[in-house]
Amino acid sequence: MANNIKYFIGNWKMFGVPKSISILDKINKFIKSDKKFNKKYKIVVTPPHTLLQSYSKFFLKKIISIGAQNCYHKDNYGANTGAISPLMIKSVGAQYIIVGHSDNRSEGDTDAMLKSKVENSLNNKLKVVFCIGENKEHKLNNKTFEVLENQIKNVLEEKFNFNNIIIAYEPIWSIGTGQIPEADDLLKTTIFIKKILKNIFKKKYLPVVLYGGSVDGKNIKRFKKLNEIDGFLIGGASKSDKNFIDIIKNYYR
Ligand code: PGA
């Protein structure tokens, strides 16, 4: 079963200075004025940590929500040079957080670290966008489902608040490459991920699963029919107001 809300989450990665807020302001003005835009669509942007406070303040009562891209695996305060905890992120107004992006996994994030990031973020009432995805080799060796299942089961637990967990399925081979999965494969994978999540969280649970990897204003039309997909995690294209707006409007028009 699919959800009613569709998410468009922009991941700015290492991009942005204070004046880049004009990009988001233009997106916000567009969605405010576009009659076809409605509450079914949720727009979130994750700028770098340096911009979280000013952007969160600016967008406090507006349509766009602000999130962080990562956090340290320990919470509160500590003797960890350069580290930023979920408590610190929440304290400056962020509402969402990306955890487990393949960029961070490749830089050393282990499942144990990710579990603690997810748990600490949830404890601070942040909505977690937990990223999973296979690499090219896994895909070629038909290991995709096995890899995804392990990535989920090694981190998520029944005791976690599933209402605040969003999964972003991002095949590593599609991030920044212009390659996107075949519609059939994507549908099967999304359904598989939802099945795993339902087994963990049980009850009456409607998993939220996004797709991420090379989404742009053109290929977004191909995703329209895949109602099981509850939205998108958008990297490169989220750094331009025109590209981000194209994605949103080409999806719902
Ligand atoms: P991309 O990045 O849209 O540039 O492929 C997606 C991501 O890394 O989250």
Coordinates of N, CA and C and ligand atoms in Angstrom, one line a residue:
M1 N 0.8 -1.2 0.0 CA 0.0 0.0 0.0 C 0.9 1.3 0.0
A2 N 0.4 2.2 -0.7 CA 1.2 3.5 -0.8 C 0.7 4.5 0.2
N3 N 1.5 5.5 0.5 CA 1.1 6.6 1.4 C 0.5 7.7 0.6
N4 N -0.2 8.6 1.3 CA -0.7 9.8 0.6 C 0.3 10.9 0.4
I5 N 1.2 11.0 1.3 CA 2.2 12.0 1.2 C 3.4 11.7 0.2
K6 N 3.8 12.6 -0.6 CA 4.9 12.4 -1.4 C 6.0 13.3 -1.0
Y7 N 7.2 12.8 -0.7 CA 8.3 13.6 -0.2 C 9.3 14.0 -1.4
F8 N 9.7 15.2 -1.3 CA 10.8 15.7 -2.2 C 11.9 16.2 -1.3
I9 N 12.9 15.4 -1.1 CA 14.0 15.8 -0.1 C 15.3 16.2 -0.9
G10 N 15.7 17.4 -0.7 CA 16.9 17.8 -1.4 C 18.1 17.6 -0.5
N11 N 19.2 17.0 -1.0 CA 20.4 16.7 -0.3 C 21.5 17.6 -0.9
W12 N 21.8 18.7 -0.3 CA 22.8 19.6 -0.8 C 24.2 19.2 -0.7
K13 N 24.5 18.2 0.1 CA 25.9 17.7 0.3 C 26.8 18.9 0.6
M14 N 28.0 18.9 0.1 CA 28.9 20.0 0.5 C 28.7 21.2 -0.5
F15 N 27.6 21.9 -0.2 CA 27.2 23.0 -1.1 C 26.5 24.0 -0.3
G16 N 26.7 25.3 -0.5 CA 25.9 26.3 0.1 C 26.6 27.3 1.0
V17 N 26.3 28.5 0.9 CA 26.7 29.6 1.8 C 25.5 30.3 2.2
P18 N 25.6 31.3 3.2 CA 24.3 31.9 3.6 C 23.4 32.4 2.5
K19 N 24.0 33.1 1.5 CA 23.2 33.7 0.4 C 22.5 32.6 -0.5
S20 N 22.9 31.4 -0.4 CA 22.2 30.3 -1.2 C 20.8 30.1 -0.7
I21 N 20.4 30.8 0.3 CA 19.0 30.7 0.8 C 18.1 31.2 -0.3
S22 N 18.6 32.0 -1.2 CA 17.7 32.5 -2.3 C 17.2 31.4 -3.1
I23 N 17.9 30.3 -3.3 CA 17.5 29.2 -4.0 C 16.2 28.6 -3.4
L24 N 16.3 28.4 -2.1 CA 15.1 27.9 -1.4 C 13.9 28.8 -1.3
D25 N 14.3 30.1 -1.3 CA 13.2 31.1 -1.2 C 12.4 31.1 -2.5
K26 N 13.1 30.9 -3.6 CA 12.4 30.8 -4.9 C 11.5 29.6 -5.0
I27 N 12.1 28.5 -4.5 CA 11.3 27.2 -4.5 C 10.0 27.4 -3.6
N28 N 10.2 28.0 -2.5 CA 9.1 28.3 -1.6 C 8.0 29.2 -2.2
K29 N 8.5 30.2 -2.9 CA 7.6 31.1 -3.6 C 6.8 30.4 -4.6
F30 N 7.5 29.5 -5.4 CA 6.8 28.8 -6.4 C 5.7 27.9 -5.9
I31 N 6.1 27.1 -4.8 CA 5.0 26.2 -4.3 C 3.9 26.9 -3.7
K32 N 4.2 28.1 -3.1 CA 3.1 28.9 -2.5 C 2.1 29.4 -3.5
S33 N 2.7 29.7 -4.7 CA 1.8 30.3 -5.7 C 1.2 29.3 -6.7
D34 N 1.7 28.1 -6.7 CA 1.2 27.1 -7.7 C 0.0 26.4 -7.2
K35 N -1.1 26.6 -7.9 CA -2.4 26.1 -7.5 C -2.4 24.6 -7.4
K36 N -1.6 23.9 -8.2 CA -1.6 22.4 -8.2 C -0.8 21.9 -7.0
F37 N -0.1 22.7 -6.3 CA 0.7 22.2 -5.2 C -0.2 22.1 -4.0
N38 N -0.2 21.0 -3.3 CA -1.0 20.9 -2.1 C -0.3 20.1 -0.9
K39 N -1.1 19.9 0.1 CA -0.5 19.3 1.3 C 0.0 17.9 1.2
K40 N -0.3 17.3 0.0 CA 0.1 15.9 -0.2 C 1.6 15.9 -0.5
Y41 N 2.2 17.0 -0.8 CA 3.6 17.1 -1.1 C 4.4 17.7 0.0
K42 N 5.5 17.0 0.4 CA 6.3 17.5 1.5 C 7.7 17.9 1.0
I43 N 8.1 19.1 1.1 CA 9.4 19.5 0.6 C 10.4 19.7 1.8
V44 N 11.5 19.0 1.7 CA 12.5 19.1 2.7 C 13.9 19.4 2.0
V45 N 14.7 20.3 2.6 CA 16.0 20.5 2.1 C 17.0 20.4 3.2
T46 N 18.1 19.7 2.9 CA 19.2 19.5 3.9 C 20.4 20.2 3.5
P47 N 20.6 21.4 4.0 CA 21.9 22.2 3.7 C 22.9 21.7 4.6
P48 N 24.2 22.1 4.5 CA 25.2 21.7 5.4 C 25.0 22.3 6.8
H49 N 25.6 21.7 7.8 CA 25.4 22.1 9.2 C 25.6 23.6 9.4
T50 N 26.5 24.2 8.7 CA 26.8 25.7 8.9 C 25.5 26.5 8.6
L51 N 24.6 26.0 7.9 CA 23.4 26.8 7.5 C 22.1 26.4 8.2
L52 N 22.2 25.4 9.0 CA 21.0 24.8 9.6 C 20.2 25.9 10.4
Q53 N 20.9 26.6 11.3 CA 20.2 27.5 12.2 C 19.5 28.6 11.4
S54 N 20.3 29.3 10.5 CA 19.6 30.5 9.8 C 18.5 30.0 8.9
Y55 N 18.7 28.9 8.2 CA 17.7 28.4 7.3 C 16.5 27.9 8.0
S56 N 16.7 27.2 9.2 CA 15.5 26.7 9.9 C 14.7 27.9 10.4
K57 N 15.4 28.9 10.8 CA 14.7 30.1 11.4 C 13.9 30.8 10.2
F58 N 14.5 30.9 9.1 CA 13.8 31.6 8.0 C 12.6 30.8 7.5
F59 N 12.7 29.4 7.5 CA 11.6 28.6 7.0 C 10.7 28.1 8.1
L60 N 10.8 28.6 9.3 CA 10.0 28.1 10.4 C 8.5 28.0 10.1
K61 N 7.9 29.0 9.6 CA 6.5 29.0 9.3 C 6.2 28.8 7.8
K62 N 7.1 28.4 7.1 CA 6.9 28.2 5.6 C 6.8 26.8 5.2
I63 N 6.6 26.5 3.9 CA 6.3 25.2 3.5 C 7.5 24.2 3.5
I64 N 8.6 24.8 3.2 CA 9.8 23.9 3.2 C 10.3 23.6 4.6
S65 N 10.7 22.4 4.8 CA 11.3 22.0 6.1 C 12.8 21.8 5.9
I66 N 13.5 22.0 7.0 CA 15.0 21.9 6.9 C 15.5 20.7 7.7
G67 N 16.5 20.0 7.1 CA 17.1 18.9 7.8 C 18.6 18.9 7.7
A68 N 19.2 18.0 8.5 CA 20.7 17.9 8.4 C 21.1 16.7 7.6
Q69 N 22.3 16.6 7.2 CA 22.7 15.5 6.3 C 23.4 14.4 7.0
N70 N 23.8 14.6 8.3 CA 24.5 13.6 9.0 C 24.7 14.0 10.5
C71 N 25.1 13.2 11.3 CA 25.4 13.6 12.7 C 26.5 12.7 13.2
Y72 N 27.0 13.0 14.4 CA 28.0 12.1 15.1 C 27.2 11.0 15.7
H73 N 27.9 9.9 15.9 CA 27.1 8.7 16.5 C 26.9 8.8 18.0
K74 N 27.5 9.7 18.6 CA 27.2 9.9 20.1 C 26.3 11.1 20.2
D75 N 25.5 11.1 21.3 CA 24.6 12.3 21.5 C 25.2 13.2 22.5
N76 N 24.4 14.3 22.7 CA 24.7 15.3 23.7 C 26.1 16.0 23.4
Y77 N 26.9 16.2 24.4 CA 28.2 16.8 24.3 C 29.3 15.8 24.5
G78 N 30.5 16.0 23.9 CA 31.6 15.1 24.2 C 32.9 15.7 23.7
A79 N 34.0 15.0 24.1 CA 35.3 15.5 23.7 C 35.6 14.9 22.3
N80 N 34.9 15.3 21.3 CA 35.0 14.8 19.9 C 35.1 15.9 18.9
T81 N 36.4 16.2 18.6 CA 36.7 17.4 17.8 C 35.9 17.4 16.5
G82 N 35.2 18.4 16.2 CA 34.6 18.5 14.9 C 33.2 17.8 14.8
A83 N 32.8 17.2 15.9 CA 31.6 16.4 15.9 C 30.4 17.2 16.2
I84 N 29.2 16.8 15.6 CA 28.0 17.5 15.9 C 26.9 16.5 16.2
S85 N 26.3 16.6 17.4 CA 25.4 15.5 17.8 C 23.9 15.9 17.4
P86 N 23.1 14.8 17.4 CA 21.7 15.1 17.1 C 21.0 16.1 18.0
L87 N 21.4 16.1 19.3 CA 20.9 17.2 20.2 C 21.2 18.6 19.7
M88 N 22.5 18.7 19.2 CA 22.9 20.1 18.7 C 22.1 20.4 17.5
I89 N 21.9 19.4 16.6 CA 21.2 19.7 15.4 C 19.7 20.1 15.7
K90 N 19.1 19.3 16.6 CA 17.7 19.7 16.9 C 17.6 21.1 17.6
S91 N 18.6 21.4 18.3 CA 18.6 22.7 19.1 C 18.6 23.9 18.1
V92 N 19.1 23.7 16.9 CA 19.1 24.9 16.0 C 17.9 24.9 15.1
G93 N 16.9 24.0 15.3 CA 15.7 24.0 14.5 C 15.5 23.0 13.4
A94 N 16.5 22.2 13.2 CA 16.3 21.2 12.1 C 15.2 20.2 12.5
Q95 N 14.5 19.7 11.5 CA 13.4 18.7 11.8 C 13.7 17.3 11.2
Y96 N 14.6 17.3 10.2 CA 14.9 16.0 9.6 C 16.4 15.7 9.7
I97 N 16.8 14.5 9.5 CA 18.2 14.2 9.4 C 18.4 13.0 8.4
I98 N 19.4 13.1 7.6 CA 19.8 12.0 6.7 C 20.8 11.1 7.5
V99 N 20.6 9.8 7.5 CA 21.6 8.9 8.2 C 21.9 7.8 7.2
G100 N 23.1 7.5 7.1 CA 23.5 6.3 6.3 C 23.7 6.5 4.8
H101 N 23.9 7.8 4.4 CA 24.1 8.0 3.0 C 25.4 7.3 2.6
S102 N 25.4 6.8 1.3 CA 26.5 6.0 0.9 C 27.9 6.8 1.0
D103 N 27.8 8.1 0.8 CA 29.0 8.9 1.0 C 29.6 8.7 2.4
N104 N 28.7 8.6 3.4 CA 29.2 8.5 4.8 C 29.5 7.0 5.1
R105 N 28.8 6.1 4.5 CA 29.1 4.7 4.7 C 30.5 4.4 4.1
S106 N 30.8 5.0 2.9 CA 32.1 4.8 2.3 C 33.2 5.4 3.1
E107 N 32.9 6.4 3.9 CA 33.9 7.1 4.8 C 34.0 6.4 6.1
G108 N 33.4 5.3 6.4 CA 33.6 4.6 7.6 C 32.4 4.4 8.5
D109 N 31.2 4.8 8.2 CA 30.1 4.6 9.0 C 29.7 3.1 9.0
T110 N 29.8 2.5 10.2 CA 29.4 1.1 10.3 C 27.9 0.9 10.7
D111 N 27.4 -0.3 10.6 CA 26.0 -0.5 11.0 C 25.8 -0.1 12.5
A112 N 26.8 -0.4 13.3 CA 26.6 -0.1 14.8 C 26.6 1.5 14.9
M113 N 27.4 2.2 14.2 CA 27.4 3.6 14.3 C 26.0 4.2 13.8
L114 N 25.6 3.6 12.7 CA 24.3 4.1 12.1 C 23.1 3.8 13.0
K115 N 23.2 2.6 13.7 CA 22.1 2.3 14.6 C 22.1 3.4 15.7
S116 N 23.2 3.8 16.2 CA 23.2 4.8 17.3 C 22.9 6.1 16.8
K117 N 23.2 6.5 15.5 CA 22.8 7.7 14.9 C 21.3 7.8 14.8
V118 N 20.7 6.7 14.3 CA 19.2 6.6 14.2 C 18.6 6.8 15.5
E119 N 19.0 6.0 16.5 CA 18.4 6.0 17.8 C 18.5 7.4 18.5
N120 N 19.7 8.0 18.4 CA 19.9 9.3 19.1 C 19.1 10.4 18.3
S121 N 19.0 10.3 17.0 CA 18.2 11.3 16.3 C 16.7 11.1 16.6
L122 N 16.2 9.9 16.7 CA 14.8 9.7 17.1 C 14.6 10.2 18.5
N123 N 15.5 10.0 19.4 CA 15.3 10.5 20.8 C 15.2 12.0 20.8
N124 N 15.8 12.6 19.9 CA 15.8 14.1 19.8 C 14.6 14.6 18.9
K125 N 13.7 13.7 18.6 CA 12.5 14.0 17.8 C 12.9 14.5 16.4
L126 N 13.9 14.0 15.8 CA 14.2 14.3 14.4 C 13.6 13.2 13.6
K127 N 13.1 13.6 12.4 CA 12.6 12.6 11.5 C 13.9 12.0 10.7
V128 N 14.0 10.7 10.7 CA 15.2 10.1 10.1 C 15.0 9.7 8.7
V129 N 15.8 10.1 7.8 CA 15.8 9.6 6.4 C 17.0 8.6 6.3
F130 N 16.7 7.3 6.4 CA 17.7 6.3 6.5 C 18.0 5.8 5.1
C131 N 19.2 5.9 4.6 CA 19.6 5.6 3.3 C 20.2 4.1 3.2
I132 N 19.7 3.4 2.2 CA 20.2 2.1 1.9 C 20.5 2.0 0.4
G133 N 21.3 1.0 0.0 CA 21.4 0.8 -1.4 C 22.6 -0.1 -1.8
E134 N 22.5 -0.8 -2.9 CA 23.5 -1.7 -3.3 C 24.5 -1.1 -4.2
N135 N 25.7 -1.6 -4.3 CA 26.6 -1.1 -5.3 C 26.5 -1.9 -6.6
K136 N 27.3 -1.5 -7.6 CA 27.2 -2.1 -8.9 C 27.5 -3.6 -8.8
E137 N 28.5 -4.0 -8.1 CA 28.9 -5.4 -7.9 C 27.8 -6.2 -7.3
H138 N 27.2 -5.7 -6.3 CA 26.1 -6.4 -5.7 C 25.0 -6.7 -6.7
K139 N 24.7 -5.6 -7.5 CA 23.6 -5.7 -8.5 C 24.0 -6.8 -9.5
L140 N 25.2 -6.8 -10.0 CA 25.6 -7.7 -11.0 C 25.6 -9.2 -10.5
N141 N 25.8 -9.3 -9.2 CA 25.8 -10.7 -8.6 C 24.5 -11.0 -8.0
N142 N 23.5 -10.3 -8.3 CA 22.1 -10.6 -7.8 C 22.1 -10.6 -6.3
K143 N 22.8 -9.7 -5.7 CA 22.8 -9.6 -4.2 C 22.0 -8.5 -3.7
T144 N 21.3 -7.7 -4.5 CA 20.7 -6.5 -4.1 C 19.8 -6.7 -2.9
F145 N 18.8 -7.7 -3.0 CA 17.9 -7.9 -1.9 C 18.6 -8.3 -0.6
E146 N 19.6 -9.1 -0.7 CA 20.3 -9.6 0.5 C 21.0 -8.4 1.2
V147 N 21.6 -7.5 0.4 CA 22.3 -6.4 0.9 C 21.3 -5.4 1.6
L148 N 20.2 -5.1 0.9 CA 19.3 -4.2 1.5 C 18.7 -4.7 2.8
E149 N 18.4 -6.0 2.8 CA 17.8 -6.6 4.0 C 18.8 -6.5 5.2
N150 N 20.0 -6.8 4.9 CA 21.0 -6.6 6.0 C 21.2 -5.2 6.4
Q151 N 21.2 -4.3 5.5 CA 21.4 -2.9 5.8 C 20.2 -2.4 6.7
I152 N 19.0 -2.9 6.4 CA 17.9 -2.5 7.3 C 17.9 -3.2 8.6
K153 N 18.0 -4.6 8.6 CA 17.9 -5.4 9.8 C 19.1 -5.1 10.8
N154 N 20.2 -4.7 10.3 CA 21.4 -4.4 11.2 C 21.2 -3.1 11.9
V155 N 20.3 -2.3 11.5 CA 20.2 -0.9 12.1 C 18.8 -0.7 12.7
L156 N 17.7 -1.0 12.0 CA 16.4 -0.7 12.6 C 15.9 -1.7 13.5
E157 N 15.2 -1.3 14.6 CA 14.7 -2.2 15.6 C 13.2 -1.9 15.8
E158 N 12.5 -2.9 16.2 CA 11.0 -2.7 16.5 C 10.8 -1.6 17.5
K159 N 11.7 -1.4 18.4 CA 11.4 -0.4 19.5 C 11.5 1.1 18.9
F160 N 12.1 1.2 17.8 CA 12.2 2.6 17.2 C 10.9 3.1 16.8
N161 N 10.7 4.4 16.9 CA 9.5 5.1 16.4 C 9.3 5.1 14.9
F162 N 8.6 4.1 14.4 CA 8.5 4.0 12.9 C 7.9 5.2 12.2
N163 N 7.1 6.0 13.0 CA 6.4 7.2 12.4 C 7.5 8.2 12.0
N164 N 8.6 8.1 12.6 CA 9.7 9.1 12.3 C 10.8 8.6 11.4
I165 N 10.5 7.4 10.8 CA 11.6 6.8 9.9 C 11.1 6.8 8.5
I166 N 11.9 7.3 7.6 CA 11.7 7.3 6.2 C 12.9 6.6 5.6
I167 N 12.7 5.6 4.7 CA 13.8 4.9 4.0 C 14.0 5.6 2.7
A168 N 15.3 5.8 2.4 CA 15.6 6.3 1.0 C 16.4 5.2 0.3
Y169 N 15.8 4.6 -0.7 CA 16.6 3.5 -1.4 C 17.4 4.3 -2.5
E170 N 18.7 4.2 -2.4 CA 19.6 4.8 -3.3 C 20.6 3.9 -3.8
P171 N 20.4 3.2 -5.0 CA 21.4 2.4 -5.5 C 22.7 3.2 -5.7
I172 N 23.8 2.7 -5.2 CA 25.0 3.5 -5.3 C 25.4 3.8 -6.8
W173 N 25.2 2.9 -7.6 CA 25.5 3.0 -9.0 C 24.7 4.1 -9.7
S174 N 23.6 4.5 -9.1 CA 22.8 5.5 -9.8 C 23.0 6.9 -9.2
I175 N 23.8 7.0 -8.1 CA 24.0 8.3 -7.5 C 25.0 9.2 -8.3
G176 N 24.5 10.3 -8.9 CA 25.3 11.2 -9.6 C 25.8 10.7 -11.0
T177 N 25.2 9.5 -11.4 CA 25.7 8.9 -12.7 C 24.7 9.1 -13.9
G178 N 23.5 9.6 -13.6 CA 22.5 9.7 -14.7 C 21.8 8.4 -15.0
Q179 N 22.3 7.3 -14.3 CA 21.6 6.0 -14.5 C 20.5 5.7 -13.5
I180 N 19.3 5.4 -13.9 CA 18.3 5.0 -13.0 C 17.8 3.6 -13.2
P181 N 17.3 3.0 -12.2 CA 16.9 1.6 -12.3 C 15.7 1.5 -13.3
E182 N 15.5 0.3 -13.9 CA 14.3 0.0 -14.7 C 13.1 0.1 -13.8
A183 N 12.0 0.6 -14.3 CA 10.8 0.7 -13.5 C 10.4 -0.5 -12.8
D184 N 10.4 -1.7 -13.5 CA 10.0 -2.9 -12.9 C 10.9 -3.3 -11.7
D185 N 12.2 -3.2 -11.9 CA 13.1 -3.5 -10.8 C 12.9 -2.6 -9.6
L186 N 12.7 -1.3 -9.9 CA 12.5 -0.4 -8.8 C 11.2 -0.7 -8.0
L187 N 10.2 -1.1 -8.7 CA 8.9 -1.4 -8.1 C 9.1 -2.7 -7.2
K188 N 9.8 -3.7 -7.8 CA 10.0 -4.9 -7.0 C 10.8 -4.6 -5.8
T189 N 11.9 -3.8 -5.9 CA 12.8 -3.5 -4.8 C 12.0 -2.7 -3.7
T190 N 11.2 -1.8 -4.2 CA 10.5 -0.9 -3.2 C 9.5 -1.8 -2.4
I191 N 8.8 -2.7 -3.1 CA 7.9 -3.6 -2.4 C 8.6 -4.5 -1.4
F192 N 9.8 -5.0 -1.9 CA 10.6 -5.9 -1.0 C 11.0 -5.1 0.3
I193 N 11.5 -3.9 0.1 CA 11.9 -3.1 1.3 C 10.7 -2.9 2.2
K194 N 9.6 -2.6 1.7 CA 8.4 -2.4 2.5 C 8.0 -3.7 3.3
K195 N 8.2 -4.8 2.6 CA 8.0 -6.1 3.3 C 8.9 -6.3 4.5
I196 N 10.2 -6.0 4.3 CA 11.1 -6.1 5.4 C 10.8 -5.2 6.6
L197 N 10.4 -4.0 6.2 CA 10.1 -3.0 7.2 C 8.8 -3.4 8.0
K198 N 7.9 -4.0 7.3 CA 6.6 -4.4 8.0 C 6.9 -5.6 8.9
N199 N 7.9 -6.4 8.5 CA 8.2 -7.5 9.4 C 8.9 -7.0 10.7
I200 N 9.6 -5.9 10.6 CA 10.3 -5.4 11.8 C 9.3 -4.7 12.7
F201 N 8.5 -3.8 12.1 CA 7.7 -2.9 12.9 C 6.3 -3.4 13.1
K202 N 5.9 -4.4 12.4 CA 4.6 -5.1 12.6 C 3.4 -4.1 12.6
K203 N 2.5 -4.4 13.5 CA 1.3 -3.5 13.7 C 0.7 -3.0 12.4
K204 N 0.0 -1.9 12.5 CA -0.5 -1.3 11.3 C 0.4 -0.3 10.8
Y205 N 1.4 -0.8 10.0 CA 2.5 0.1 9.7 C 2.6 0.4 8.2
L206 N 2.6 1.6 7.8 CA 2.7 2.0 6.4 C 4.1 2.5 6.1
P207 N 5.0 1.7 5.6 CA 6.4 2.2 5.5 C 6.5 3.3 4.4
V208 N 7.4 4.2 4.7 CA 7.6 5.3 3.7 C 9.0 5.0 3.0
V209 N 8.9 4.8 1.7 CA 10.2 4.4 1.0 C 10.3 5.4 -0.2
L210 N 11.5 6.1 -0.2 CA 11.8 7.0 -1.3 C 12.8 6.4 -2.2
Y211 N 12.9 7.0 -3.4 CA 13.9 6.6 -4.3 C 14.9 7.8 -4.4
G212 N 16.2 7.5 -4.5 CA 17.2 8.5 -4.8 C 18.3 8.0 -5.7
G213 N 18.8 8.9 -6.5 CA 19.8 8.6 -7.5 C 19.5 9.2 -8.9
S214 N 20.2 10.3 -9.2 CA 20.0 10.9 -10.5 C 18.6 11.4 -10.9
V215 N 17.8 11.7 -9.9 CA 16.4 12.2 -10.2 C 16.6 13.6 -10.8
D216 N 15.9 13.8 -12.0 CA 15.9 15.1 -12.5 C 14.5 15.5 -13.1
G217 N 14.5 16.7 -13.6 CA 13.2 17.2 -14.1 C 12.6 16.4 -15.3
K218 N 13.5 15.6 -16.0 CA 13.0 14.8 -17.1 C 12.6 13.4 -16.7
N219 N 13.5 12.8 -16.0 CA 13.2 11.4 -15.7 C 12.1 11.2 -14.6
I220 N 11.8 12.3 -13.9 CA 10.8 12.2 -12.8 C 9.5 11.7 -13.4
K221 N 9.2 12.0 -14.7 CA 7.9 11.6 -15.2 C 7.8 10.1 -15.2
R222 N 8.9 9.4 -15.4 CA 8.9 7.9 -15.4 C 8.5 7.3 -14.0
F223 N 8.6 8.1 -13.0 CA 8.3 7.6 -11.6 C 6.8 7.8 -11.3
K224 N 6.2 8.6 -12.1 CA 4.8 8.9 -11.7 C 3.9 7.7 -11.5
K225 N 4.1 6.7 -12.4 CA 3.2 5.5 -12.3 C 3.5 4.6 -11.1
L226 N 4.7 4.8 -10.6 CA 5.1 3.9 -9.5 C 4.6 4.5 -8.2
N227 N 3.4 4.3 -7.9 CA 2.7 4.8 -6.7 C 3.3 4.3 -5.4
E228 N 3.9 3.1 -5.5 CA 4.5 2.6 -4.3 C 5.7 3.5 -3.7
I229 N 6.3 4.2 -4.6 CA 7.4 5.1 -4.2 C 6.8 6.4 -3.6
D230 N 7.2 6.6 -2.4 CA 6.6 7.7 -1.6 C 7.4 9.0 -1.7
G231 N 8.2 9.1 -2.7 CA 9.0 10.4 -2.9 C 10.4 10.2 -3.3
F232 N 11.2 11.2 -3.2 CA 12.5 11.2 -3.8 C 13.5 11.9 -2.9
L233 N 14.8 11.4 -2.9 CA 15.9 12.1 -2.3 C 16.7 12.6 -3.5
I234 N 16.9 13.9 -3.6 CA 17.4 14.5 -4.8 C 18.7 15.2 -4.4
G235 N 19.8 14.8 -5.1 CA 21.1 15.4 -4.8 C 21.4 16.6 -5.8
G236 N 22.2 16.4 -6.8 CA 22.6 17.4 -7.7 C 21.5 18.4 -8.1
A237 N 20.3 17.9 -8.5 CA 19.2 18.7 -9.0 C 18.6 19.6 -7.9
S238 N 18.9 19.4 -6.7 CA 18.3 20.2 -5.6 C 19.1 21.5 -5.3
K239 N 20.2 21.6 -6.0 CA 21.0 22.8 -5.8 C 20.6 23.9 -6.7
S240 N 19.7 23.7 -7.6 CA 19.2 24.7 -8.5 C 17.7 24.9 -8.3
D241 N 17.2 26.1 -8.1 CA 15.8 26.3 -7.9 C 15.0 25.8 -9.2
K242 N 15.6 26.1 -10.3 CA 14.9 25.7 -11.6 C 14.7 24.2 -11.7
N243 N 15.8 23.5 -11.4 CA 15.8 22.0 -11.5 C 14.9 21.4 -10.5
F244 N 14.9 21.9 -9.3 CA 14.1 21.4 -8.2 C 12.6 21.6 -8.5
I245 N 12.3 22.8 -8.9 CA 10.9 23.2 -9.3 C 10.5 22.3 -10.4
D246 N 11.3 22.1 -11.4 CA 10.9 21.2 -12.6 C 10.6 19.8 -12.1
I247 N 11.4 19.3 -11.1 CA 11.1 17.9 -10.6 C 9.7 17.9 -10.0
I248 N 9.5 18.9 -9.1 CA 8.2 18.9 -8.4 C 7.0 19.0 -9.3
K249 N 7.1 20.0 -10.2 CA 5.9 20.3 -11.1 C 5.7 19.2 -12.1
N250 N 6.8 18.7 -12.6 CA 6.7 17.6 -13.6 C 6.2 16.3 -13.0
Y251 N 6.3 16.2 -11.7 CA 5.7 15.0 -11.0 C 4.2 15.2 -10.9
Y252 N 3.7 16.3 -10.5 CA 2.3 16.4 -10.2 C 1.4 17.0 -11.3
R253 N 2.1 17.5 -12.3 CA 1.2 18.1 -13.4 C 0.9 17.1 -14.5
Ligands
PGA1 P1 22.0 12.6 -7.1 O1 22.3 12.3 -5.5 O2 20.6 13.0 -7.2 O3 22.9 13.7 -7.5 O4 22.3 11.4 -7.8 C1 21.4 11.7 -4.7 C2 22.0 11.5 -3.3 O5 23.2 11.3 -3.2 O6 21.2 11.6 -2.3

